[in-house]
mmCIF file of C-alpha atoms and ligand atoms in Angstrom:
data_model
loop_
_atom_site.group_PDB
_atom_site.id
_atom_site.type_symbol
_atom_site.label_atom_id
_atom_site.label_comp_id
_atom_site.label_asym_id
_atom_site.label_seq_id
_atom_site.Cartn_x
_atom_site.Cartn_y
_atom_site.Cartn_z
ATOM 1 C CA MET A 155 3.131 -5.858 16.134
ATOM 2 C CA ASN A 156 3.775 -7.451 12.688
ATOM 3 C CA ILE A 157 3.078 -5.945 9.294
ATOM 4 C CA ALA A 158 3.251 -7.112 5.764
ATOM 5 C CA VAL A 159 3.430 -5.085 2.602
ATOM 6 C CA PHE A 160 1.873 -6.042 -0.845
ATOM 7 C CA ALA A 161 3.326 -4.445 -3.912
ATOM 8 C CA SER A 162 3.455 -4.787 -7.709
ATOM 9 C CA GLY A 163 6.048 -2.351 -9.023
ATOM 10 C CA ASN A 164 8.724 0.167 -8.076
ATOM 11 C CA GLY A 165 8.314 -0.095 -4.319
ATOM 12 C CA SER A 166 9.243 3.422 -3.117
ATOM 13 C CA ASN A 167 6.465 3.185 -0.503
ATOM 14 C CA PHE A 168 7.681 -0.241 0.508
ATOM 15 C CA ALA A 169 11.244 1.289 0.948
ATOM 16 C CA ALA A 170 9.779 4.139 3.102
ATOM 17 C CA ILE A 171 8.081 1.605 5.326
ATOM 18 C CA ALA A 172 11.064 -0.623 5.547
ATOM 19 C CA GLU A 173 13.335 2.263 6.329
ATOM 20 C CA ALA A 174 11.020 3.462 9.042
ATOM 21 C CA VAL A 175 10.850 0.005 10.577
ATOM 22 C CA LYS A 176 14.687 -0.182 10.509
ATOM 23 C CA THR A 177 15.113 3.192 12.180
ATOM 24 C CA GLY A 178 12.464 2.452 14.656
ATOM 25 C CA LYS A 179 10.063 5.149 13.380
ATOM 26 C CA ILE A 180 7.544 2.348 12.922
ATOM 27 C CA LYS A 181 7.379 0.261 15.996
ATOM 28 C CA ALA A 182 6.715 -3.106 14.321
ATOM 29 C CA SER A 183 8.430 -5.963 12.573
ATOM 30 C CA LEU A 184 8.185 -5.958 8.777
ATOM 31 C CA LYS A 185 7.488 -9.765 8.308
ATOM 32 C CA ALA A 186 6.893 -9.985 4.573
ATOM 33 C CA LEU A 187 6.624 -8.502 1.173
ATOM 34 C CA ILE A 188 3.982 -10.153 -1.070
ATOM 35 C CA VAL A 189 4.577 -9.375 -4.783
ATOM 36 C CA ASP A 190 2.452 -10.445 -7.741
ATOM 37 C CA LYS A 191 4.935 -9.490 -10.463
ATOM 38 C CA PRO A 192 8.256 -11.462 -10.683
ATOM 39 C CA LYS A 193 10.091 -8.644 -12.421
ATOM 40 C CA ALA A 194 9.009 -5.844 -10.015
ATOM 41 C CA TYR A 195 11.765 -3.557 -8.745
ATOM 42 C CA VAL A 196 10.429 -3.799 -5.199
ATOM 43 C CA ILE A 197 11.882 -7.365 -5.002
ATOM 44 C CA THR A 198 15.400 -5.830 -5.248
ATOM 45 C CA ARG A 199 14.488 -3.352 -2.490
ATOM 46 C CA ALA A 200 13.237 -6.212 -0.175
ATOM 47 C CA LYS A 201 16.655 -7.874 -0.463
ATOM 48 C CA GLU A 202 18.326 -4.628 0.368
ATOM 49 C CA TYR A 203 16.258 -4.438 3.604
ATOM 50 C CA ASN A 204 16.362 -8.179 4.307
ATOM 51 C CA VAL A 205 12.672 -8.471 4.228
ATOM 52 C CA PRO A 206 11.381 -11.932 3.178
ATOM 53 C CA CYS A 207 9.797 -11.630 -0.179
ATOM 54 C CA TYR A 208 7.121 -14.052 -1.652
ATOM 55 C CA VAL A 209 6.434 -13.798 -5.324
ATOM 56 C CA ILE A 210 2.948 -15.129 -5.950
ATOM 57 C CA GLU A 211 1.558 -15.018 -9.457
ATOM 58 C CA LEU A 212 -2.177 -15.292 -10.057
ATOM 59 C CA LYS A 213 -1.551 -17.136 -13.324
ATOM 60 C CA ASN A 214 -0.204 -20.167 -11.393
ATOM 61 C CA PHE A 215 -3.501 -20.708 -9.663
ATOM 62 C CA ASN A 216 -6.867 -21.987 -10.822
ATOM 63 C CA SER A 217 -8.674 -19.128 -9.335
ATOM 64 C CA LYS A 218 -8.244 -15.807 -7.418
ATOM 65 C CA LYS A 219 -9.668 -17.597 -4.401
ATOM 66 C CA GLU A 220 -6.713 -20.144 -4.525
ATOM 67 C CA TYR A 221 -4.248 -17.416 -5.183
ATOM 68 C CA GLU A 222 -5.412 -15.538 -2.025
ATOM 69 C CA GLU A 223 -5.490 -18.700 0.063
ATOM 70 C CA LYS A 224 -1.955 -19.135 -0.811
ATOM 71 C CA ILE A 225 -1.142 -15.642 0.426
ATOM 72 C CA VAL A 226 -3.174 -16.182 3.652
ATOM 73 C CA SER A 227 -1.218 -19.405 4.286
ATOM 74 C CA ILE A 228 1.998 -17.497 4.149
ATOM 75 C CA LEU A 229 0.744 -14.643 6.420
ATOM 76 C CA LYS A 230 -1.064 -16.619 9.068
ATOM 77 C CA PRO A 231 1.980 -18.191 10.749
ATOM 78 C CA LEU A 232 3.645 -14.780 10.676
ATOM 79 C CA ASN A 233 0.805 -13.294 12.867
ATOM 80 C CA ILE A 234 0.247 -10.323 10.789
ATOM 81 C CA ASP A 235 -1.578 -7.399 12.464
ATOM 82 C CA LEU A 236 -1.733 -4.986 9.486
ATOM 83 C CA ILE A 237 -1.378 -5.445 5.663
ATOM 84 C CA CYS A 238 -0.212 -2.298 3.793
ATOM 85 C CA LEU A 239 -0.948 -2.244 0.090
ATOM 86 C CA ALA A 240 1.668 -0.143 -1.585
ATOM 87 C CA GLY A 241 1.121 -0.033 -5.379
ATOM 88 C CA TYR A 242 -0.450 -3.525 -5.297
ATOM 89 C CA MET A 243 -2.467 -3.475 -8.444
ATOM 90 C CA LYS A 244 -5.036 -6.077 -7.621
ATOM 91 C CA ILE A 245 -8.432 -6.066 -6.038
ATOM 92 C CA CYS A 246 -8.635 -7.815 -2.614
ATOM 93 C CA ASP A 247 -11.381 -10.457 -2.725
ATOM 94 C CA GLU A 248 -13.265 -12.327 0.013
ATOM 95 C CA VAL A 249 -10.515 -14.626 1.163
ATOM 96 C CA LEU A 250 -8.175 -11.723 2.103
ATOM 97 C CA LEU A 251 -10.895 -9.434 3.384
ATOM 98 C CA ASN A 252 -12.468 -12.052 5.529
ATOM 99 C CA ASN A 253 -9.163 -13.130 7.089
ATOM 100 C CA TYR A 254 -8.120 -9.583 7.703
ATOM 101 C CA PRO A 255 -11.267 -7.540 8.425
ATOM 102 C CA ASN A 256 -10.182 -3.825 8.801
ATOM 103 C CA LYS A 257 -6.623 -4.905 8.787
ATOM 104 C CA ILE A 258 -5.833 -4.034 5.157
ATOM 105 C CA ILE A 259 -5.010 -0.518 4.108
ATOM 106 C CA ASN A 260 -4.075 1.166 0.837
ATOM 107 C CA ILE A 261 -2.364 4.265 -0.229
ATOM 108 C CA HIS A 262 -3.642 6.227 -3.321
ATOM 109 C CA PRO A 263 -2.064 9.219 -4.944
ATOM 110 C CA ALA A 264 -5.183 11.447 -5.150
ATOM 111 C CA LEU A 265 -7.850 12.821 -2.855
ATOM 112 C CA LEU A 266 -10.440 10.021 -3.005
ATOM 113 C CA PRO A 267 -13.119 9.667 -4.068
ATOM 114 C CA ALA A 268 -11.680 11.688 -6.998
ATOM 115 C CA PHE A 269 -9.296 10.044 -9.484
ATOM 116 C CA LYS A 270 -9.554 6.433 -8.606
ATOM 117 C CA GLY A 271 -7.465 3.871 -10.645
ATOM 118 C CA ALA A 272 -4.004 3.227 -11.688
ATOM 119 C CA HIS A 273 -3.168 6.717 -13.238
ATOM 120 C CA ALA A 274 -4.442 9.045 -10.605
ATOM 121 C CA ILE A 275 -1.578 11.607 -10.617
ATOM 122 C CA LEU A 276 -1.784 11.982 -14.417
ATOM 123 C CA ASP A 277 -5.619 11.952 -14.410
ATOM 124 C CA ALA A 278 -5.712 14.819 -11.826
ATOM 125 C CA TYR A 279 -3.104 16.720 -13.684
ATOM 126 C CA ASN A 280 -4.701 16.478 -16.972
ATOM 127 C CA TYR A 281 -8.109 17.338 -15.581
ATOM 128 C CA GLY A 282 -6.570 20.609 -14.466
ATOM 129 C CA VAL A 283 -7.469 20.437 -10.687
ATOM 130 C CA LYS A 284 -5.663 22.946 -8.501
ATOM 131 C CA VAL A 285 -5.605 20.710 -5.510
ATOM 132 C CA THR A 286 -4.816 16.954 -5.369
ATOM 133 C CA GLY A 287 -3.186 14.830 -2.720
ATOM 134 C CA VAL A 288 -2.766 11.456 -1.007
ATOM 135 C CA THR A 289 -5.299 9.233 0.644
ATOM 136 C CA ILE A 290 -4.892 6.240 2.983
ATOM 137 C CA HIS A 291 -7.991 4.035 3.311
ATOM 138 C CA TYR A 292 -9.206 0.716 4.467
ATOM 139 C CA VAL A 293 -9.579 -1.753 1.672
ATOM 140 C CA ASN A 294 -12.897 -3.151 0.535
ATOM 141 C CA LYS A 295 -13.920 -4.883 -2.704
ATOM 142 C CA GLU A 296 -14.089 -1.636 -4.820
ATOM 143 C CA ILE A 297 -11.099 -0.180 -6.533
ATOM 144 C CA ASP A 298 -9.730 2.560 -4.327
ATOM 145 C CA GLY A 299 -12.923 2.199 -2.111
ATOM 146 C CA GLY A 300 -13.250 1.831 1.632
ATOM 147 C CA LYS A 301 -13.344 4.154 4.651
ATOM 148 C CA ILE A 302 -10.839 6.999 4.521
ATOM 149 C CA ILE A 303 -8.229 7.020 7.349
ATOM 150 C CA ALA A 304 -5.959 9.974 6.359
ATOM 151 C CA GLN A 305 -5.703 12.577 3.641
ATOM 152 C CA GLU A 306 -3.162 15.332 2.766
ATOM 153 C CA ALA A 307 -3.751 17.906 0.192
ATOM 154 C CA ILE A 308 -1.209 19.205 -2.329
ATOM 155 C CA MET A 309 -1.687 22.437 -4.384
ATOM 156 C CA ILE A 310 -0.711 22.133 -7.979
ATOM 157 C CA ALA A 311 1.220 25.255 -9.020
ATOM 158 C CA ASP A 312 0.501 26.814 -12.301
ATOM 159 C CA GLU A 313 2.825 25.613 -15.056
ATOM 160 C CA GLU A 314 4.060 22.793 -12.699
ATOM 161 C CA LYS A 315 5.596 19.918 -14.604
ATOM 162 C CA ILE A 316 4.014 16.517 -14.105
ATOM 163 C CA GLU A 317 7.401 15.069 -13.020
ATOM 164 C CA ASP A 318 7.701 17.657 -10.275
ATOM 165 C CA LEU A 319 4.146 16.964 -9.043
ATOM 166 C CA GLU A 320 4.793 13.226 -9.066
ATOM 167 C CA ALA A 321 7.903 13.679 -6.991
ATOM 168 C CA ARG A 322 5.990 15.907 -4.513
ATOM 169 C CA ILE A 323 3.187 13.383 -4.183
ATOM 170 C CA HIS A 324 5.528 10.548 -3.530
ATOM 171 C CA GLU A 325 7.277 12.413 -0.908
ATOM 172 C CA VAL A 326 3.953 13.128 0.880
ATOM 173 C CA GLU A 327 2.962 9.483 0.447
ATOM 174 C CA HIS A 328 6.015 8.151 2.110
ATOM 175 C CA ASN A 329 5.592 10.463 5.204
ATOM 176 C CA LEU A 330 1.904 10.001 5.511
ATOM 177 C CA TYR A 331 2.072 6.228 5.157
ATOM 178 C CA VAL A 332 4.720 5.931 7.884
ATOM 179 C CA LYS A 333 2.720 8.259 10.169
ATOM 180 C CA THR A 334 -0.601 6.514 9.597
ATOM 181 C CA ILE A 335 0.829 3.001 10.012
ATOM 182 C CA ASN A 336 2.209 4.109 13.304
ATOM 183 C CA LYS A 337 -1.075 5.598 14.489
ATOM 184 C CA LEU A 338 -3.063 2.541 13.574
ATOM 185 C CA LEU A 339 -0.545 0.188 15.316
ATOM 186 C CA GLU A 340 -0.638 2.423 18.499
ATOM 187 C CA ASP A 341 -4.417 2.218 18.430
ATOM 188 C CA TYR A 342 -4.462 -1.573 18.163
ATOM 189 C CA ASP A 343 -1.909 -1.933 20.878
ATOM 190 C CA ALA A 344 -3.990 0.309 23.126
ATOM 191 C CA ARG A 345 -7.051 -1.762 22.484
ATOM 192 C CA ILE A 346 -5.183 -5.070 23.194
ATOM 193 C CA ASN A 347 -3.395 -4.023 26.305
HETATM 194 C C1 LIG B 401 1.879 4.954 -5.383
HETATM 195 O O1 LIG B 401 1.900 6.258 -5.899
HETATM 196 C C2 LIG B 401 0.608 4.453 -4.905
HETATM 197 O O2 LIG B 401 -0.150 5.452 -4.232
HETATM 198 C C3 LIG B 401 -0.086 4.051 -6.129
HETATM 199 O O3 LIG B 401 0.980 3.313 -6.849
HETATM 200 C C4 LIG B 401 2.156 3.963 -6.573
HETATM 201 C C5 LIG B 401 3.118 2.850 -6.235
HETATM 202 O O4 LIG B 401 4.479 3.450 -6.120
HETATM 203 N N1 LIG B 401 -1.308 3.266 -5.894
HETATM 204 C C6 LIG B 401 -2.314 3.305 -6.628
HETATM 205 O O5 LIG B 401 -2.490 4.098 -7.616
HETATM 206 C C7 LIG B 401 -3.567 2.559 -6.110
HETATM 207 N N2 LIG B 401 -4.711 2.843 -6.855
HETATM 208 P P1 LIG B 401 5.643 2.717 -5.424
HETATM 209 O O6 LIG B 401 5.656 1.314 -6.065
HETATM 210 O O7 LIG B 401 6.868 3.469 -5.731
HETATM 211 O O8 LIG B 401 5.324 2.676 -4.027
#
């Protein structure tokens, strides 16, 4: 099985996946990192893990369609079975979704459908909810939409600092993403064989 990760920023989830592949926790080959931001720290992490990294910027294409066609042209020869979005801050459009139906998943740092968007941890914290968490879901055209695959809840302690909550959420993300990717790949494998 072959996987690819898409990311736009820090890349802690990418690193968790790459580490799990390296140690055999995820039984797959991590074939590519697709990045849409040339200065993203995740690029440095990809080098550390020897994962081929492709920086593709939307601004260099005439349309989102052409941008996604370029990504698909990279992924097709790599026979990618599963695409894992990990802090990839773009909507996936038709070209990606049609080429990889039910093969693109995303991680989100809240219990969807609550607190969609790019600032979910802070939004949940500021709202004052007592329980938040992490969601992994299939990707569709909506921001943080699509069928939920896995969720894990996290209690927010009274007086907890936002930094501490963020750290706890990221730790849960890293474990849940690895576990979920493995489960999906095992399911695919069982269906194929
Ligand atoms: C993660 O917390 C991920 O859940 C979130 O971006 C962060 C990326 O961190 N994604 C979303 O908010 C999607 N709406 P990372 O670059 O350290 O993996």
